[in-house]
mmCIF file of C-alpha atoms in Angstrom:
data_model
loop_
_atom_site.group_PDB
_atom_site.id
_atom_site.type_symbol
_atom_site.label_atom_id
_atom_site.label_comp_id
_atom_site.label_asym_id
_atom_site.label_seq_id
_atom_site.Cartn_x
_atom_site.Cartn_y
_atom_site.Cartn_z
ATOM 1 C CA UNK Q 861 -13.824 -40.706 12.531
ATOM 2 C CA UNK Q 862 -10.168 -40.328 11.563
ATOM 3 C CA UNK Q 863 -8.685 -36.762 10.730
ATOM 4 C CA UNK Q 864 -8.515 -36.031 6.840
ATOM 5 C CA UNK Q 865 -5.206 -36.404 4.927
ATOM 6 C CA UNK Q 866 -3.922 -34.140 3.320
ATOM 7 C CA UNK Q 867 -5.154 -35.645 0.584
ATOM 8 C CA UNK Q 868 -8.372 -35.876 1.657
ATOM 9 C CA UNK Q 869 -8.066 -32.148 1.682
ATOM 10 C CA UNK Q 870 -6.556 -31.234 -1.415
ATOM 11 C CA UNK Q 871 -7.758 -33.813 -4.088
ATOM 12 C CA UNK Q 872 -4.376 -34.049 -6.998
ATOM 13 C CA UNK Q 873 -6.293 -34.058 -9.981
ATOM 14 C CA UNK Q 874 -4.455 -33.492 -13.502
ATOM 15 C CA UNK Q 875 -7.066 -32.462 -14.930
ATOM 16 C CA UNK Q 876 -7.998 -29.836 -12.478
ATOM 17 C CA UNK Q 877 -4.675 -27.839 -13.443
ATOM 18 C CA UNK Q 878 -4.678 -27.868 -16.689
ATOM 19 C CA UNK Q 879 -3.873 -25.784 -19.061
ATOM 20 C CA UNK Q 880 -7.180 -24.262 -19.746
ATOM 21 C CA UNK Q 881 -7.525 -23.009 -16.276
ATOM 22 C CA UNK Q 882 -8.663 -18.922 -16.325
ATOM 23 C CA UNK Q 883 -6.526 -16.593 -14.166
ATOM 24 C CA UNK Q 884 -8.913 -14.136 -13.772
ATOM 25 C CA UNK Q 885 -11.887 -16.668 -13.084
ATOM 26 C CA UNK Q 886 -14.324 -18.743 -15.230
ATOM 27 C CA UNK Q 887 -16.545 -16.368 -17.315
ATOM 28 C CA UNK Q 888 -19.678 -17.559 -15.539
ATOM 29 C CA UNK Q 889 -17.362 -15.900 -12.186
ATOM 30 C CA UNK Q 890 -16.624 -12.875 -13.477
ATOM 31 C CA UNK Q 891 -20.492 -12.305 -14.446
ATOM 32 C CA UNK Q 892 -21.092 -13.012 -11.287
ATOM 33 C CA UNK Q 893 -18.852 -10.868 -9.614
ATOM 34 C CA UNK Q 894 -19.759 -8.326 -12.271
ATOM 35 C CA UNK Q 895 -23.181 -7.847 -11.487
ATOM 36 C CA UNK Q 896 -22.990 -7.792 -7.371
ATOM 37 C CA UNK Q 897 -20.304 -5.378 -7.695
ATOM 38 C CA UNK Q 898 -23.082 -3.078 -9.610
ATOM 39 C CA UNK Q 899 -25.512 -3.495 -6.539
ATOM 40 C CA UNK Q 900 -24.938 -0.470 -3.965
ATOM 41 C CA UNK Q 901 -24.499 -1.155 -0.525
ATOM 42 C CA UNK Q 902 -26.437 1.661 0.647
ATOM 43 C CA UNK Q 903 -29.268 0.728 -1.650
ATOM 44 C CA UNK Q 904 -31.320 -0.030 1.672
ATOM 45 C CA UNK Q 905 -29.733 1.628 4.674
ATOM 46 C CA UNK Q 906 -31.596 4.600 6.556
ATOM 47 C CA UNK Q 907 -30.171 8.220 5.950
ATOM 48 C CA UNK Q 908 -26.520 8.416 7.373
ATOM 49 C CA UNK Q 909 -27.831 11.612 8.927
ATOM 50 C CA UNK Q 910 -29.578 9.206 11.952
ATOM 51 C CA UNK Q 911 -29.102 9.158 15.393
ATOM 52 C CA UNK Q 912 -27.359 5.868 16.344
ATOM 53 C CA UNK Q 913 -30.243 4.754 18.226
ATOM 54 C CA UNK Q 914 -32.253 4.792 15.352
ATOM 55 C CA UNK Q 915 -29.639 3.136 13.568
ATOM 56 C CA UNK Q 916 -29.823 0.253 16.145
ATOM 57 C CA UNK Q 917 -33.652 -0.201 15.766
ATOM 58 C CA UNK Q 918 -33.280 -0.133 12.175
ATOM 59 C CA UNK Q 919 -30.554 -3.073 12.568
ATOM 60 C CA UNK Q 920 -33.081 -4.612 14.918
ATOM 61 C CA UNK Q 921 -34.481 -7.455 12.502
ATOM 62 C CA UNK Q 922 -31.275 -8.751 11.420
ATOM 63 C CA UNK Q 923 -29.642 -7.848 14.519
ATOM 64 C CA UNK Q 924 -27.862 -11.533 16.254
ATOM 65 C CA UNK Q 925 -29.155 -12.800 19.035
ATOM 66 C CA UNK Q 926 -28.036 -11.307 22.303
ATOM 67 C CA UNK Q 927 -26.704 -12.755 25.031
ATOM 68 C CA UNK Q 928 -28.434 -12.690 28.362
ATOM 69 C CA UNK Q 929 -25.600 -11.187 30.787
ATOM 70 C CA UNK Q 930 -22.993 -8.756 29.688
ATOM 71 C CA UNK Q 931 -19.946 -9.793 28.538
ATOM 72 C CA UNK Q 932 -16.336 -8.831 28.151
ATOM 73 C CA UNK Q 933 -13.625 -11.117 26.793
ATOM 74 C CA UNK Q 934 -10.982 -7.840 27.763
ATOM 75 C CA UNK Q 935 -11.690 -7.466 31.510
ATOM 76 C CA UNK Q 936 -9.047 -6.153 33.187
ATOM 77 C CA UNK Q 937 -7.208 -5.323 30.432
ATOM 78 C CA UNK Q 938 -6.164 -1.536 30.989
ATOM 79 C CA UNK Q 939 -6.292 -1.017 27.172
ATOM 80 C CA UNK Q 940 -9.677 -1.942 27.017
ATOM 81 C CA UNK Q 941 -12.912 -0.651 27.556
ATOM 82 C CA UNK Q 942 -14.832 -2.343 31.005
ATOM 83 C CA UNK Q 943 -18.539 -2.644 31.192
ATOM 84 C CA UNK Q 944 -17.582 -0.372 34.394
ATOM 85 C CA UNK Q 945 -17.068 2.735 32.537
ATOM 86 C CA UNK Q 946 -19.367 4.470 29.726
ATOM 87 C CA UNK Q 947 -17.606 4.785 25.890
ATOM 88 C CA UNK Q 948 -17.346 8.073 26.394
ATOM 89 C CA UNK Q 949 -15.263 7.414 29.159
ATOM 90 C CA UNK Q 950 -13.249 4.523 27.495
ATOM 91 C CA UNK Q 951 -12.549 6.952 24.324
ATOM 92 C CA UNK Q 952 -11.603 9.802 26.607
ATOM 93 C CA UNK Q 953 -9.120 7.628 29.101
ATOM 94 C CA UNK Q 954 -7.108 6.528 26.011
ATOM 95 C CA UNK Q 955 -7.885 8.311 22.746
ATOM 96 C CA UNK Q 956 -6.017 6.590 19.716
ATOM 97 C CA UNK Q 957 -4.321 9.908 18.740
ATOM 98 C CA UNK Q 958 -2.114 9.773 21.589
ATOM 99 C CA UNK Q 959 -2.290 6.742 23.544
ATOM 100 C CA UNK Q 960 1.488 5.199 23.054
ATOM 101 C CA UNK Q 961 2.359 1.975 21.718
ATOM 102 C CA UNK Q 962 4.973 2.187 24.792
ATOM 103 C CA UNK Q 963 2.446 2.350 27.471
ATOM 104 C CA UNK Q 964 -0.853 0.696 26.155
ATOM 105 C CA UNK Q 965 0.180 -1.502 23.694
ATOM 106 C CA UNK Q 966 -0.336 -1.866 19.814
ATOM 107 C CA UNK Q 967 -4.278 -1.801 20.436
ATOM 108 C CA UNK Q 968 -7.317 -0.661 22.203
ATOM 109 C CA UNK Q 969 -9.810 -2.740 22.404
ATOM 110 C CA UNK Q 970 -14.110 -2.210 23.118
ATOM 111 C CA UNK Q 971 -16.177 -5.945 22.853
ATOM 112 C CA UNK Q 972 -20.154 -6.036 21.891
ATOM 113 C CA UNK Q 973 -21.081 -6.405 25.674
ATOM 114 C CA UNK Q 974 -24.509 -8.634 24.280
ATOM 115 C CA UNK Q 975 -22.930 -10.626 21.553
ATOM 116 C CA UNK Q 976 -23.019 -14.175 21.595
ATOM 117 C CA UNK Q 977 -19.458 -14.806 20.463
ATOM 118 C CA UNK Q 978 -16.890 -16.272 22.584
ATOM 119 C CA UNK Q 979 -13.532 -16.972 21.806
ATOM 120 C CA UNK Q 980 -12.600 -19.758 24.615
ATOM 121 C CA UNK Q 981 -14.251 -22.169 21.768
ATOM 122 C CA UNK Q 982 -11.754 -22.398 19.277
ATOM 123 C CA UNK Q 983 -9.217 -24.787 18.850
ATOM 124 C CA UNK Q 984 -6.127 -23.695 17.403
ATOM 125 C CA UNK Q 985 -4.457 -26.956 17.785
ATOM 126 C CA UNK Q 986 -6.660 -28.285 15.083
ATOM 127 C CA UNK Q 987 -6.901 -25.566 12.761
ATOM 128 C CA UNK Q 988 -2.785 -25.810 12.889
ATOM 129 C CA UNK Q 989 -2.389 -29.315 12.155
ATOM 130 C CA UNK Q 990 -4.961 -29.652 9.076
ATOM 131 C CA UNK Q 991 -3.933 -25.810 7.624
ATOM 132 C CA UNK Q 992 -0.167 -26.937 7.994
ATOM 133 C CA UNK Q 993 -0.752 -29.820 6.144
ATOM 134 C CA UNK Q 994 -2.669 -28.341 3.609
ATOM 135 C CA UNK Q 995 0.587 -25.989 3.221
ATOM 136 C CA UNK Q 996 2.807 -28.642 3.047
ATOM 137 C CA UNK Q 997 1.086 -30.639 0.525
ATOM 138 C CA UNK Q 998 0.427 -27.620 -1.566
ATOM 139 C CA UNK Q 999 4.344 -25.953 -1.155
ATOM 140 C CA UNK Q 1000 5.470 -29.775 -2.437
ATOM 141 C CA UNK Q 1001 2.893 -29.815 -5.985
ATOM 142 C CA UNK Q 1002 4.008 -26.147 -6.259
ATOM 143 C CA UNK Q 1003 7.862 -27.116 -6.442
ATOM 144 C CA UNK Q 1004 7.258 -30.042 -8.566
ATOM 145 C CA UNK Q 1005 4.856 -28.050 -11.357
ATOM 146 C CA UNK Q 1006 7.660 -25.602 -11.264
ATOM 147 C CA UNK Q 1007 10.182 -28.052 -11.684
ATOM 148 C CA UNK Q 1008 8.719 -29.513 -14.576
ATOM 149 C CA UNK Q 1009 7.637 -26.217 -16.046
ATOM 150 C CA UNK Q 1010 11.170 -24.506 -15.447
ATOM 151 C CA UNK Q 1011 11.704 -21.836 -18.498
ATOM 152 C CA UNK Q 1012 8.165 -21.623 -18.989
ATOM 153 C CA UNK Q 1013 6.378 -18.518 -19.283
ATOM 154 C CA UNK Q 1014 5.137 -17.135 -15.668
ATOM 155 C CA UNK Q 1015 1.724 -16.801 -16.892
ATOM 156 C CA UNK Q 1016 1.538 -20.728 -18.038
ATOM 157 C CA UNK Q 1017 3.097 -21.669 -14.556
ATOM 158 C CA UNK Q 1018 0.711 -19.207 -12.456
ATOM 159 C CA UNK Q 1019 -2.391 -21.103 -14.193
ATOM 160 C CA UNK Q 1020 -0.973 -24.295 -13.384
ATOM 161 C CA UNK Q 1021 -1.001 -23.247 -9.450
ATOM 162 C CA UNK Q 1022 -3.622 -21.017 -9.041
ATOM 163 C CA UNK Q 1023 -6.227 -24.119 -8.724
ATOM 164 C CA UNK Q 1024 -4.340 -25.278 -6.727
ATOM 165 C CA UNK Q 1025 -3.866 -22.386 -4.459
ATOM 166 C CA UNK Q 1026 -7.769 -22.057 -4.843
ATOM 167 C CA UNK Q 1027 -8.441 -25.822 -3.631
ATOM 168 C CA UNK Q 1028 -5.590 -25.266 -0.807
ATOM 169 C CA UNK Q 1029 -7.391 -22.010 0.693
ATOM 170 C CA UNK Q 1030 -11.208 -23.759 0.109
ATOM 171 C CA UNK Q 1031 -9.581 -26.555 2.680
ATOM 172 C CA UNK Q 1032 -8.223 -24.002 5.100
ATOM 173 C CA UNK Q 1033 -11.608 -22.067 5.593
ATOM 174 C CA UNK Q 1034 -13.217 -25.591 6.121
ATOM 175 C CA UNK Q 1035 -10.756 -26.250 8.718
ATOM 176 C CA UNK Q 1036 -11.148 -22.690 10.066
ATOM 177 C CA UNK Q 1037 -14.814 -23.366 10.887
ATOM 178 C CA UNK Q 1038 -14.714 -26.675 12.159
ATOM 179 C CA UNK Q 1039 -12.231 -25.445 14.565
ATOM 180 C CA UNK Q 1040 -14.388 -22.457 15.349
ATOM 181 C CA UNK Q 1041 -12.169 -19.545 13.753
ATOM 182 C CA UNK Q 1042 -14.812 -17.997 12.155
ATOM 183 C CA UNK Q 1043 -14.576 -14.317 12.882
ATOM 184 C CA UNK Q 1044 -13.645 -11.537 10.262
ATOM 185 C CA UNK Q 1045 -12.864 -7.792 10.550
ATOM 186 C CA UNK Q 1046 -14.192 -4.885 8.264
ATOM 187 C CA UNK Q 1047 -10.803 -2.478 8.379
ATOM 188 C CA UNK Q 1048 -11.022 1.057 8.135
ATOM 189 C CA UNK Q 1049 -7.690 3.239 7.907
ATOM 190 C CA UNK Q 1050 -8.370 6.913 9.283
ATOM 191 C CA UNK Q 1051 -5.506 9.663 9.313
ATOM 192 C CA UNK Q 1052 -4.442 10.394 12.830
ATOM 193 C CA UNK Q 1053 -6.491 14.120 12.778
ATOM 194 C CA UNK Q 1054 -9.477 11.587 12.560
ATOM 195 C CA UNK Q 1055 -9.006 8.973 14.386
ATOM 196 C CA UNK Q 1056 -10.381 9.831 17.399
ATOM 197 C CA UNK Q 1057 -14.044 10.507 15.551
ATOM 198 C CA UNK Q 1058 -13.970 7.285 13.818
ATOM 199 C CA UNK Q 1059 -13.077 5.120 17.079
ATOM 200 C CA UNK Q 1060 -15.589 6.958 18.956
ATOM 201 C CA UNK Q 1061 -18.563 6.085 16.593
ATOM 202 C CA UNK Q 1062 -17.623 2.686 15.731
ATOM 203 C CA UNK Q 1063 -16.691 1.856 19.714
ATOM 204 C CA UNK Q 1064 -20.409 3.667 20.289
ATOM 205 C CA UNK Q 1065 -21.827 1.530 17.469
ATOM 206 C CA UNK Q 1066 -20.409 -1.982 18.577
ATOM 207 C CA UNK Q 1067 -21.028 -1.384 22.470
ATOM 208 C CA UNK Q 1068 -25.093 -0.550 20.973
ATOM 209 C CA UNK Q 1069 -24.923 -3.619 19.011
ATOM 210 C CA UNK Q 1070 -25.312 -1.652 15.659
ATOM 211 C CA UNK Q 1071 -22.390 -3.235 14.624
ATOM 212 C CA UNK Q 1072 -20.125 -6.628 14.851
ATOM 213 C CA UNK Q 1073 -18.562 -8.114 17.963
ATOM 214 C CA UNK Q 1074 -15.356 -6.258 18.713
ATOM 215 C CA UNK Q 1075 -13.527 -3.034 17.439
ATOM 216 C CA UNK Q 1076 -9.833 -2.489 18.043
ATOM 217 C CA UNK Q 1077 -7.831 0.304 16.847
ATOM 218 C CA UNK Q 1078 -3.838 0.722 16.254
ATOM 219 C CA UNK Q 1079 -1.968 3.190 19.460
ATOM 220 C CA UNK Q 1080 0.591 6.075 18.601
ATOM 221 C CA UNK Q 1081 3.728 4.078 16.869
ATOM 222 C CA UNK Q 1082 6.738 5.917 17.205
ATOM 223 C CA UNK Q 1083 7.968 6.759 14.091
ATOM 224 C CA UNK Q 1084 4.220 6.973 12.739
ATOM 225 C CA UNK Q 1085 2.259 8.873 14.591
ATOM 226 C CA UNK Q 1086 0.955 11.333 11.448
ATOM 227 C CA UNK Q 1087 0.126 7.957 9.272
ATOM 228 C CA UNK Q 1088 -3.135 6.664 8.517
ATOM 229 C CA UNK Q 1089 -4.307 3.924 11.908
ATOM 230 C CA UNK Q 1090 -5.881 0.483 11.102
ATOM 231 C CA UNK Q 1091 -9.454 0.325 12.827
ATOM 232 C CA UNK Q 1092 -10.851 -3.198 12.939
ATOM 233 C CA UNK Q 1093 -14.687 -3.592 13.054
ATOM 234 C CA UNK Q 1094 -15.130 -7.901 13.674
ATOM 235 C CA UNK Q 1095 -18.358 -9.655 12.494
ATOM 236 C CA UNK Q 1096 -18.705 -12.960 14.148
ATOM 237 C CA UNK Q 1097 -18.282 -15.415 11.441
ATOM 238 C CA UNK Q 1098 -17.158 -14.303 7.560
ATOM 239 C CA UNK Q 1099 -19.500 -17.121 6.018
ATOM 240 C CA UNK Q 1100 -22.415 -15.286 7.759
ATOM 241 C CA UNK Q 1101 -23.081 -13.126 4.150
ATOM 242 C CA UNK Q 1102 -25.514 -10.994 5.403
ATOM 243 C CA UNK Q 1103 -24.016 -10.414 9.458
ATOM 244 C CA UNK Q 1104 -20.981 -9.349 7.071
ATOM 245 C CA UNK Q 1105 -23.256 -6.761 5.096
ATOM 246 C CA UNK Q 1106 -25.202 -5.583 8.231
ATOM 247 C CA UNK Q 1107 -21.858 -4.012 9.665
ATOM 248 C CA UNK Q 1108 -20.826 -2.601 6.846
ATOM 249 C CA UNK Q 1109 -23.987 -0.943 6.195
ATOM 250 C CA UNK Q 1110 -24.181 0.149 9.313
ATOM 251 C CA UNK Q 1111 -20.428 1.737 8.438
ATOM 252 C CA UNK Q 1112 -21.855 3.504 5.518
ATOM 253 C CA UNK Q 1113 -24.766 4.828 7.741
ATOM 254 C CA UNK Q 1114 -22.619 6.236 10.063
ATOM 255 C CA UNK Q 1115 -21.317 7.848 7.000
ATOM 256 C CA UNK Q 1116 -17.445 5.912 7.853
ATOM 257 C CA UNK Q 1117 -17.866 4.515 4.245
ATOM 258 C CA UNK Q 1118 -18.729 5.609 0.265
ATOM 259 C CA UNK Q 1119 -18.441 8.897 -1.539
ATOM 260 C CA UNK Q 1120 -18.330 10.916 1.036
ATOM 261 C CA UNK Q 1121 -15.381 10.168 2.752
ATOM 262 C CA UNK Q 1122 -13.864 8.825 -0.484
ATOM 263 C CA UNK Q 1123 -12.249 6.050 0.626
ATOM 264 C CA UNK Q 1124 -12.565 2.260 0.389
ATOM 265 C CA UNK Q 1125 -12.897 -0.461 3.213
ATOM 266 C CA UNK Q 1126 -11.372 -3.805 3.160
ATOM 267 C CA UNK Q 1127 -12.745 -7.055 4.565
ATOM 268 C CA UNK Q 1128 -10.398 -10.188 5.928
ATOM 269 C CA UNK Q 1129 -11.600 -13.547 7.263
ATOM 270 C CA UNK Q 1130 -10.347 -14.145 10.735
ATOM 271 C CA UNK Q 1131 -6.527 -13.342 10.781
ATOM 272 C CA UNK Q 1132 -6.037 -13.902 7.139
ATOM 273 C CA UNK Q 1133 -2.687 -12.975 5.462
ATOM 274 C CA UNK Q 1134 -0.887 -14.100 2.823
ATOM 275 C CA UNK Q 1135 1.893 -16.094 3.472
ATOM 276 C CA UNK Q 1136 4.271 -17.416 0.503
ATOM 277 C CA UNK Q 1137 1.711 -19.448 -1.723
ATOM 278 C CA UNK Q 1138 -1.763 -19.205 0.000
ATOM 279 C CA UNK Q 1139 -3.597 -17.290 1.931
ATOM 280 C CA UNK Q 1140 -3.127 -18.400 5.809
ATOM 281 C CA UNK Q 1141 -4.241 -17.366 9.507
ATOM 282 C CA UNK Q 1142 -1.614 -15.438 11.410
#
């Protein structure tokens, strides 16, 4: 079967941009959106008060399948946790708060020794050469609507592109899974007094399989050692709506997440970023 085109990819349809186009979303969207932001997340988690091996048999029935031998994609990596040593013993050889960018490296890392996930089947070379033609296609209908728009108002030219930015990232996620890049990361962003807590229950909750496939946390950086630190909780595959939810409500029970520690948590398909005009992986 031949590879797509790019546009195969991203259909040019005139009427798809036109002028009608919402910014915010179509009203039938927004409703949407609406109502499942009104829907607590805790609404069916245990009390955050449980012991993490309750937590795990709650987790039980939506729990992945596990794989049969333990495995680490970070062996022998000195800034990661080996199925050698205990997390208590990973978290107390290199504890976030001080562990040095210098010596260890931007991250620390602690895999779901029972998850099924495995990395060595992606192929980058494919997601690169559909996604970069996607971009290239996309950056070239950008210049021209802007070209033929010139001294309009920037709300008239951002509805002319956003559908287009919209179709553009629709056809990067499709290439992302059929080239196996499928993995996302719930991101967490303690202060450095706290850091050590947070890494300690969400490395104890991934290596129990209450939670995703991976954690990783930021080292001491230099010049920002009293800043908040990026914590990285990975779920297997972003499309997988309710793997997604499990972690995070596993987050909340752990009491990482809602009121009580006032703070919000971000989610980001595989190594999602914006870059220029659509949202790419980096």
């Amino acid at each position: 079967m031949p590879s797509p085109t790019p546009d195969d990819l991203v259909p040019y349809d005139p009427g798809y941009i036109s002028s009608d186009s919402s910014f915010y979303g179509s009203p039938t969207l927004r409703a949407q959106l609406a109502a499942r932001s009104a829907t607590p997340i805790s609404s069916a988690l245990p009390p955050p008060s449980l012991h993490l091996t309750s937590l795990a048999n709650h987790n039980v029935a939506t729990r992945p399948a596990a794989a049969k031998e333990p495995y680490n994609p970070y062996a022998d990596q000195a800034s990661a946790r080996q199925l050698s040593e205990t997390v208590a013993d990973f978290t107390h050889r290199l504890p976030p708060s001080t562990t040095s960018l210098r010596n260890h490296g931007p991250w620390l890392y602690l895999a779901n020794p029972h998850s099924l996930y495995r990395p060595t089947t992606q192929n980058p070379a494919r997601l690169t050469a559909v996604g970069g033609a996607i971009l290239a296609d996309l950056s070239s209908r950008i210049r021209a609507i802007e070209a033929t728009m010139a001294g309009k108002a920037p709300g008239s030219i951002t509805r002319k592109l956003t559908p287009l930015r919209t179709v553009a990232t629709q056809g990067i996620l499709n290439a992302a899974k059929e080239a196996a890049y499928m993995s996302g990361k719930w991101m967490l962003f303690p202060d450095r007094e706290d850091v050590d807590r947070v890494w300690a229950l969400v490395a104890t909750g991934t290596a129990e399989g209450v939670l995703g496939s991976a954690v990783k946390v930021a080292t001491a950086d230099g010049g920002n050692e009293g800043g908040a630190r990026l914590v990285c909780v990975y779920t297997e595959d972003f499309s997988d709506r309710k793997g997604v939810r499990r972690v995070v409500e596993g987050l909340v029970a752990m009491g990482l997440v809602g009121a009580k520690e006032d703070r919000l948590i971000y989610y980001k398909c595989g190594k999602f970023c914006w870059r220029g005009e659509v949202w790419w992986w980096w």
